[in-house]
Tab-separated table of C-alpha atoms and ligand atoms in Angstrom:
chain	number	residue	atom	x	y	z
A	230	UNK	CA	0.000	0.000	0.000
A	231	UNK	CA	1.285	3.483	-0.788
A	232	UNK	CA	2.002	5.617	2.247
A	233	UNK	CA	0.040	8.838	2.426
A	234	UNK	CA	1.910	11.368	4.562
A	235	UNK	CA	-0.369	13.022	7.088
A	236	UNK	CA	-0.452	15.551	9.909
A	237	UNK	CA	-2.653	15.196	12.982
A	238	UNK	CA	-2.724	17.716	15.822
A	239	UNK	CA	0.906	18.769	15.533
A	240	UNK	CA	2.435	15.431	14.570
A	241	UNK	CA	3.455	13.919	11.255
A	242	UNK	CA	2.704	10.256	10.542
A	243	UNK	CA	1.406	8.030	7.721
A	244	UNK	CA	-2.353	8.442	7.342
A	245	UNK	CA	-2.848	4.776	8.287
A	246	UNK	CA	-1.489	5.575	11.763
A	247	UNK	CA	-3.769	8.555	12.427
A	248	UNK	CA	-6.297	8.005	15.210
A	249	UNK	CA	-9.252	10.301	15.898
A	250	UNK	CA	-11.800	9.868	18.677
A	251	UNK	CA	-15.375	8.845	17.759
A	252	UNK	CA	-16.385	11.789	19.957
A	253	UNK	CA	-14.748	14.167	17.516
A	254	UNK	CA	-17.428	16.642	16.440
A	255	UNK	CA	-16.290	16.301	12.855
A	256	UNK	CA	-17.313	12.634	13.049
A	257	UNK	CA	-20.486	13.082	15.131
A	258	UNK	CA	-21.923	16.263	13.631
A	259	UNK	CA	-19.918	17.134	10.539
A	260	UNK	CA	-18.885	20.112	12.695
A	261	UNK	CA	-15.870	20.807	10.517
A	262	UNK	CA	-14.488	22.666	7.525
A	263	UNK	CA	-11.917	21.650	4.951
A	264	UNK	CA	-9.738	22.795	2.095
A	265	UNK	CA	-8.120	21.109	-0.885
A	266	UNK	CA	-4.946	22.556	-2.346
A	267	UNK	CA	-3.461	21.262	-5.612
A	268	UNK	CA	0.304	20.814	-5.840
A	269	UNK	CA	2.073	20.732	-9.213
A	270	UNK	CA	5.730	19.719	-9.489
A	271	UNK	CA	5.895	19.850	-5.691
A	272	UNK	CA	4.684	23.471	-5.554
A	273	UNK	CA	1.336	24.406	-4.035
A	274	UNK	CA	-0.871	26.286	-6.540
A	275	UNK	CA	-2.846	29.340	-5.322
A	276	UNK	CA	-1.931	28.474	-1.722
A	277	UNK	CA	-2.628	31.923	-0.263
A	278	UNK	CA	-6.123	31.943	-1.823
A	279	UNK	CA	-6.864	28.504	-0.342
A	280	UNK	CA	-5.564	29.526	3.087
A	281	UNK	CA	-7.645	32.715	2.945
A	282	UNK	CA	-10.759	30.658	2.189
A	283	UNK	CA	-9.906	28.271	5.039
A	284	UNK	CA	-9.539	31.251	7.382
A	285	UNK	CA	-12.964	32.481	6.258
A	286	UNK	CA	-14.533	29.022	6.664
A	287	UNK	CA	-13.363	28.606	10.278
A	288	UNK	CA	-14.355	32.177	11.080
A	289	UNK	CA	-17.863	31.683	9.664
A	290	UNK	CA	-18.477	28.622	11.874
A	291	UNK	CA	-16.798	30.198	14.935
A	292	UNK	CA	-13.812	27.870	15.165
A	293	UNK	CA	-10.554	29.545	16.167
A	294	UNK	CA	-8.064	29.267	13.298
A	295	UNK	CA	-5.395	27.017	14.857
A	296	UNK	CA	-2.554	28.308	12.661
A	297	UNK	CA	-1.264	31.411	10.933
A	298	UNK	CA	-0.846	31.324	7.127
A	299	UNK	CA	2.915	30.846	7.637
A	300	UNK	CA	2.335	27.875	9.933
A	301	UNK	CA	-0.188	26.338	7.510
A	302	UNK	CA	2.294	26.824	4.658
A	303	UNK	CA	4.995	25.027	6.689
A	304	UNK	CA	2.670	22.050	7.311
A	305	UNK	CA	1.811	21.844	3.604
A	306	UNK	CA	5.491	22.114	2.672
A	307	UNK	CA	6.465	19.304	5.046
A	308	UNK	CA	3.743	17.008	3.645
A	309	UNK	CA	4.995	17.734	0.125
A	310	UNK	CA	8.549	16.887	1.202
A	311	UNK	CA	7.376	13.579	2.658
A	312	UNK	CA	5.581	12.601	-0.566
A	313	UNK	CA	7.111	10.719	-3.467
A	314	UNK	CA	4.765	12.248	-6.047
A	315	UNK	CA	5.198	15.492	-7.977
A	316	UNK	CA	1.490	16.298	-8.246
A	317	UNK	CA	-0.554	16.161	-5.062
A	318	UNK	CA	-3.864	17.164	-3.556
A	319	UNK	CA	-3.256	18.418	-0.024
A	320	UNK	CA	-6.418	17.986	2.047
A	321	UNK	CA	-6.836	19.963	5.282
A	322	UNK	CA	-9.657	19.503	7.793
A	323	UNK	CA	-10.354	21.443	10.974
A	324	UNK	CA	-13.061	20.201	13.339
A	325	UNK	CA	-14.418	21.830	16.482
A	326	UNK	CA	-12.666	19.117	18.489
A	327	UNK	CA	-13.458	16.223	20.812
A	328	UNK	CA	-16.154	16.595	23.488
A	329	UNK	CA	-19.164	14.868	25.051
A	330	UNK	CA	-21.903	14.780	22.421
A	331	UNK	CA	-23.941	17.943	22.772
A	332	UNK	CA	-25.116	20.404	20.129
A	333	UNK	CA	-23.859	23.360	22.180
A	334	UNK	CA	-20.272	24.467	21.455
A	335	UNK	CA	-17.960	22.799	24.009
A	336	UNK	CA	-15.742	25.044	26.122
A	337	UNK	CA	-11.952	24.823	26.356
A	338	UNK	CA	-11.654	22.359	23.516
A	339	UNK	CA	-8.904	22.490	20.906
A	340	UNK	CA	-9.824	22.062	17.256
A	341	UNK	CA	-8.745	18.796	15.632
A	342	UNK	CA	-6.411	19.500	12.735
A	343	UNK	CA	-5.852	16.853	10.099
A	344	UNK	CA	-4.022	17.113	6.791
A	345	UNK	CA	-2.792	14.643	4.197
A	346	UNK	CA	-1.060	14.732	0.817
A	347	UNK	CA	-2.649	12.410	-1.735
A	348	UNK	CA	-1.187	11.733	-5.174
A	349	UNK	CA	-3.182	13.716	-7.745
A	350	UNK	CA	-3.702	12.366	-11.265
A	351	UNK	CA	-3.609	15.145	-13.857
A	352	UNK	CA	-6.547	15.544	-16.223
A	353	UNK	CA	-5.588	13.988	-19.538
A	354	UNK	CA	-6.622	12.144	-22.666
A	355	UNK	CA	-10.264	11.401	-23.197
A	356	UNK	CA	-11.660	14.041	-20.856
A	357	UNK	CA	-9.704	16.749	-22.690
A	358	UNK	CA	-10.381	15.376	-26.171
A	359	UNK	CA	-14.084	14.630	-25.845
A	360	UNK	CA	-15.179	16.695	-22.859
A	361	UNK	CA	-17.383	15.337	-20.092
A	362	UNK	CA	-21.084	14.678	-19.553
A	363	UNK	CA	-23.263	16.497	-17.060
A	364	UNK	CA	-26.704	15.908	-15.609
A	365	UNK	CA	-28.914	18.327	-13.692
A	366	UNK	CA	-30.303	17.522	-10.239
A	367	UNK	CA	-32.269	19.447	-7.658
A	368	UNK	CA	-30.060	21.281	-5.152
A	369	UNK	CA	-31.044	19.892	-1.732
A	370	UNK	CA	-28.103	21.468	0.152
A	371	UNK	CA	-28.393	24.002	2.970
A	372	UNK	CA	-28.219	27.760	2.410
A	373	UNK	CA	-24.570	28.362	3.351
A	374	UNK	CA	-22.883	26.676	0.413
A	375	UNK	CA	-20.268	29.458	0.532
A	376	UNK	CA	-18.633	27.752	3.545
A	377	UNK	CA	-16.453	24.761	2.726
A	378	UNK	CA	-17.946	22.391	5.300
A	379	UNK	CA	-17.262	18.652	5.393
A	380	UNK	CA	-20.986	17.823	5.553
A	381	UNK	CA	-21.177	16.909	1.866
A	382	UNK	CA	-23.947	14.285	1.886
A	383	UNK	CA	-26.165	16.236	-0.535
A	384	UNK	CA	-23.153	16.746	-2.837
A	385	UNK	CA	-22.276	13.060	-2.630
A	386	UNK	CA	-25.823	11.983	-3.528
A	387	UNK	CA	-25.781	14.360	-6.506
A	388	UNK	CA	-22.371	13.124	-7.680
A	389	UNK	CA	-23.448	9.497	-7.372
A	390	UNK	CA	-26.561	10.213	-9.436
A	391	UNK	CA	-24.256	11.601	-12.141
A	392	UNK	CA	-22.038	8.507	-12.020
A	393	UNK	CA	-25.081	6.240	-12.221
A	394	UNK	CA	-26.153	8.135	-15.367
A	395	UNK	CA	-22.652	7.609	-16.816
A	396	UNK	CA	-21.999	11.347	-16.403
A	397	UNK	CA	-19.046	13.084	-14.760
A	398	UNK	CA	-20.782	15.762	-12.743
A	399	UNK	CA	-24.204	16.870	-11.515
A	400	UNK	CA	-25.221	20.519	-11.914
A	401	UNK	CA	-27.321	21.699	-8.992
A	402	UNK	CA	-30.567	23.516	-9.794
A	403	UNK	CA	-32.325	25.730	-7.277
A	404	UNK	CA	-35.480	27.716	-8.055
A	405	UNK	CA	-34.904	27.453	-11.805
A	406	UNK	CA	-31.257	28.554	-11.711
A	407	UNK	CA	-28.106	26.508	-12.363
A	408	UNK	CA	-25.699	27.193	-9.502
A	409	UNK	CA	-22.621	24.948	-9.602
A	410	UNK	CA	-21.597	21.290	-9.718
A	411	UNK	CA	-21.544	18.851	-6.801
A	412	UNK	CA	-17.784	19.490	-6.526
A	413	UNK	CA	-17.136	22.209	-9.100
A	414	UNK	CA	-18.159	25.673	-10.248
A	415	UNK	CA	-20.070	26.176	-13.488
A	416	UNK	CA	-19.393	28.486	-16.435
A	417	UNK	CA	-21.781	28.986	-19.347
A	418	UNK	CA	-20.713	30.535	-22.663
A	419	UNK	CA	-23.525	32.262	-24.506
A	420	UNK	CA	-23.053	34.449	-27.593
A	421	UNK	CA	-19.410	35.157	-26.726
A	422	UNK	CA	-20.056	36.138	-23.101
A	423	UNK	CA	-19.093	33.883	-20.179
A	424	UNK	CA	-21.501	33.597	-17.241
A	425	UNK	CA	-20.997	32.185	-13.756
A	426	UNK	CA	-23.112	32.452	-10.607
A	427	UNK	CA	-22.052	35.353	-8.332
A	428	UNK	CA	-20.259	34.721	-5.040
A	429	UNK	CA	-23.199	34.495	-2.664
A	430	UNK	CA	-24.475	31.986	-0.077
A	431	UNK	CA	-25.589	29.512	-2.773
A	432	UNK	CA	-22.195	28.547	-4.225
A	433	UNK	CA	-18.675	27.865	-3.052
A	434	UNK	CA	-16.341	30.754	-3.895
A	435	UNK	CA	-14.084	28.481	-5.937
A	436	UNK	CA	-10.408	29.346	-6.092
A	437	UNK	CA	-10.314	27.978	-9.655
A	438	UNK	CA	-13.450	29.989	-10.521
A	439	UNK	CA	-11.722	33.160	-9.398
A	440	UNK	CA	-8.519	32.248	-11.218
A	441	UNK	CA	-10.466	31.597	-14.451
A	442	UNK	CA	-12.151	35.017	-14.169
A	443	UNK	CA	-8.640	36.502	-14.029
A	444	UNK	CA	-7.685	34.574	-17.174
A	445	UNK	CA	-10.828	35.824	-18.959
A	446	UNK	CA	-9.721	39.355	-18.107
A	447	UNK	CA	-6.299	38.618	-19.555
A	448	UNK	CA	-7.893	37.213	-22.721
A	449	UNK	CA	-10.211	40.236	-22.874
A	450	UNK	CA	-13.252	37.963	-22.923
A	451	UNK	CA	-16.445	39.509	-21.570
A	452	UNK	CA	-17.869	37.803	-18.490
A	453	UNK	CA	-20.746	38.348	-16.102
A	454	UNK	CA	-21.264	37.039	-12.594
A	455	UNK	CA	-25.015	36.550	-12.555
A	456	UNK	CA	-27.664	33.911	-11.879
A	457	UNK	CA	-27.950	31.436	-14.774
A	458	UNK	CA	-31.455	30.328	-15.834
A	459	UNK	CA	-31.634	26.526	-16.094
A	460	UNK	CA	-32.790	26.755	-19.755
A	461	UNK	CA	-29.492	28.382	-20.718
A	462	UNK	CA	-27.776	25.050	-20.106
A	463	UNK	CA	-29.518	23.582	-23.140
A	464	UNK	CA	-28.796	26.467	-25.525
A	465	UNK	CA	-25.235	27.236	-24.361
A	466	UNK	CA	-22.372	27.413	-26.853
A	467	UNK	CA	-20.055	25.962	-24.203
A	468	UNK	CA	-20.300	24.675	-20.624
A	469	UNK	CA	-17.282	24.378	-18.316
A	470	UNK	CA	-16.846	22.975	-14.819
A	471	UNK	CA	-13.877	24.029	-12.696
A	472	UNK	CA	-12.205	22.768	-9.537
A	473	UNK	CA	-8.779	22.599	-7.940
A	474	UNK	CA	-8.511	18.871	-8.522
A	475	UNK	CA	-9.919	18.722	-12.086
A	476	UNK	CA	-8.904	22.181	-13.361
A	477	UNK	CA	-11.234	23.290	-16.184
A	478	UNK	CA	-13.231	20.695	-18.094
A	479	UNK	CA	-15.494	21.277	-21.063
A	480	UNK	CA	-18.888	19.557	-21.001
A	481	UNK	CA	-20.135	18.254	-24.330
A	482	UNK	CA	-23.430	16.766	-23.124
A	483	UNK	CA	-25.967	17.774	-20.513
A	484	UNK	CA	-28.933	15.556	-19.651
A	485	UNK	CA	-27.956	13.492	-22.734
A	486	UNK	CA	-28.349	16.549	-25.014
A	487	UNK	CA	-25.396	17.815	-27.045
A	488	UNK	CA	-23.747	21.061	-25.892
A	489	UNK	CA	-22.755	23.458	-28.709
A	490	UNK	CA	-20.944	21.571	-31.457
A	491	UNK	CA	-20.539	18.457	-29.291
A	492	UNK	CA	-16.793	18.968	-28.847
A	493	UNK	CA	-14.806	21.102	-26.348
A	494	UNK	CA	-15.292	24.713	-27.517
A	495	UNK	CA	-12.820	27.241	-28.880
A	496	UNK	CA	-13.007	29.513	-25.857
A	497	UNK	CA	-12.447	26.569	-23.525
A	498	UNK	CA	-9.305	25.710	-25.535
A	499	UNK	CA	-7.898	29.229	-25.033
A	500	UNK	CA	-8.702	29.354	-21.316
A	501	UNK	CA	-7.495	25.796	-20.737
A	502	UNK	CA	-4.204	26.532	-22.515
A	503	UNK	CA	-3.653	29.656	-20.414
A	504	UNK	CA	-4.504	27.716	-17.242
A	505	UNK	CA	-1.888	25.082	-18.169
A	506	UNK	CA	0.633	27.875	-18.753
A	507	UNK	CA	-0.120	29.301	-15.292
A	508	UNK	CA	0.407	25.887	-13.695
A	509	UNK	CA	3.693	25.411	-15.550
B	128	PDD	N1	-14.396	20.752	-4.256
B	128	PDD	N2	-18.116	23.972	-5.632
B	128	PDD	C1	-18.117	22.903	-4.811
B	128	PDD	C2	-19.410	22.483	-4.191
B	128	PDD	C3	-16.916	22.216	-4.544
B	128	PDD	O1	-16.917	21.172	-3.696
B	128	PDD	C4	-15.712	22.635	-5.172
B	128	PDD	C5	-14.398	21.954	-4.953
B	128	PDD	C6	-15.767	23.745	-6.041
B	128	PDD	C7	-14.527	24.287	-6.728
B	128	PDD	O2	-13.718	24.985	-5.815
B	128	PDD	P1	-12.138	25.110	-6.038
B	128	PDD	O3	-11.944	25.651	-7.387
B	128	PDD	O4	-11.717	26.049	-4.975
B	128	PDD	O5	-11.554	23.737	-5.880
B	128	PDD	C8	-16.978	24.398	-6.231
B	128	PDD	C9	-13.166	20.134	-3.848
B	128	PDD	C10	-12.164	19.953	-4.931
B	128	PDD	C11	-13.478	18.857	-3.088
B	128	PDD	O6	-14.492	18.845	-2.422
B	128	PDD	O7	-12.703	17.909	-3.114
């Protein structure tokens, strides 16, 4: 078995040796937040943006941030050093800690801090050539999707529905609007303009989303952050889904209907190429 280097409450050890109490509130309540940072050629990508989002996540759920950005960066660096792989996904989780089961916040309890560095397979081949398939599902999540909480059951059910339909990702629909994927942000290209849902309580403020908006600026492509009517999905010229782990993927089918010309679009090619350049 490959050894996944991990960090638990101040100590480094293989993930298989990590032990967390069943009374941990992350386990009992999903009282926890997380972050996922991609590493390319042993260098963390957009680390400060990920650490800023982590700081916001803990703050929003009233957990004291256990580390400064410098300390977090040192933990990430050490996990990278202990890994054999060049490309990694560093996962960080902070829970409210271990206490007798009670909904009320426990007093004088330290947060549980867990991190691990998993090998990350780069997107390649078929997914780039042919694009991916999407389905739409009803968004049954709570109303604070802007916080990166570990309670992802609704996301997991949506993703599994996609997999069962031989699709890659499920696009979440709420009140007639397409918000984001189960584990990705959504971009819609329509008559030369790129649309993505604004940063509000209904979507995760994706680090990749933000990075892509910067690339669109560079490419002088017009974009708008606005709510996307569900019907637009079926008349879009291009659909993209973005995430730290899977970068930017073009969708060529949605609900079994062909998107645009049925191949990854021209604009996607430009943005994808620039994204690859940024990574390099
Ligand atoms: N998920 N929206 C949701 C609901 C997500 O779970 C994610 C990422 C994104 C994209 O965010 P970013 O570009 O910052 O990765 C949007 C991660 C990868 C995960 O849960 O593993």
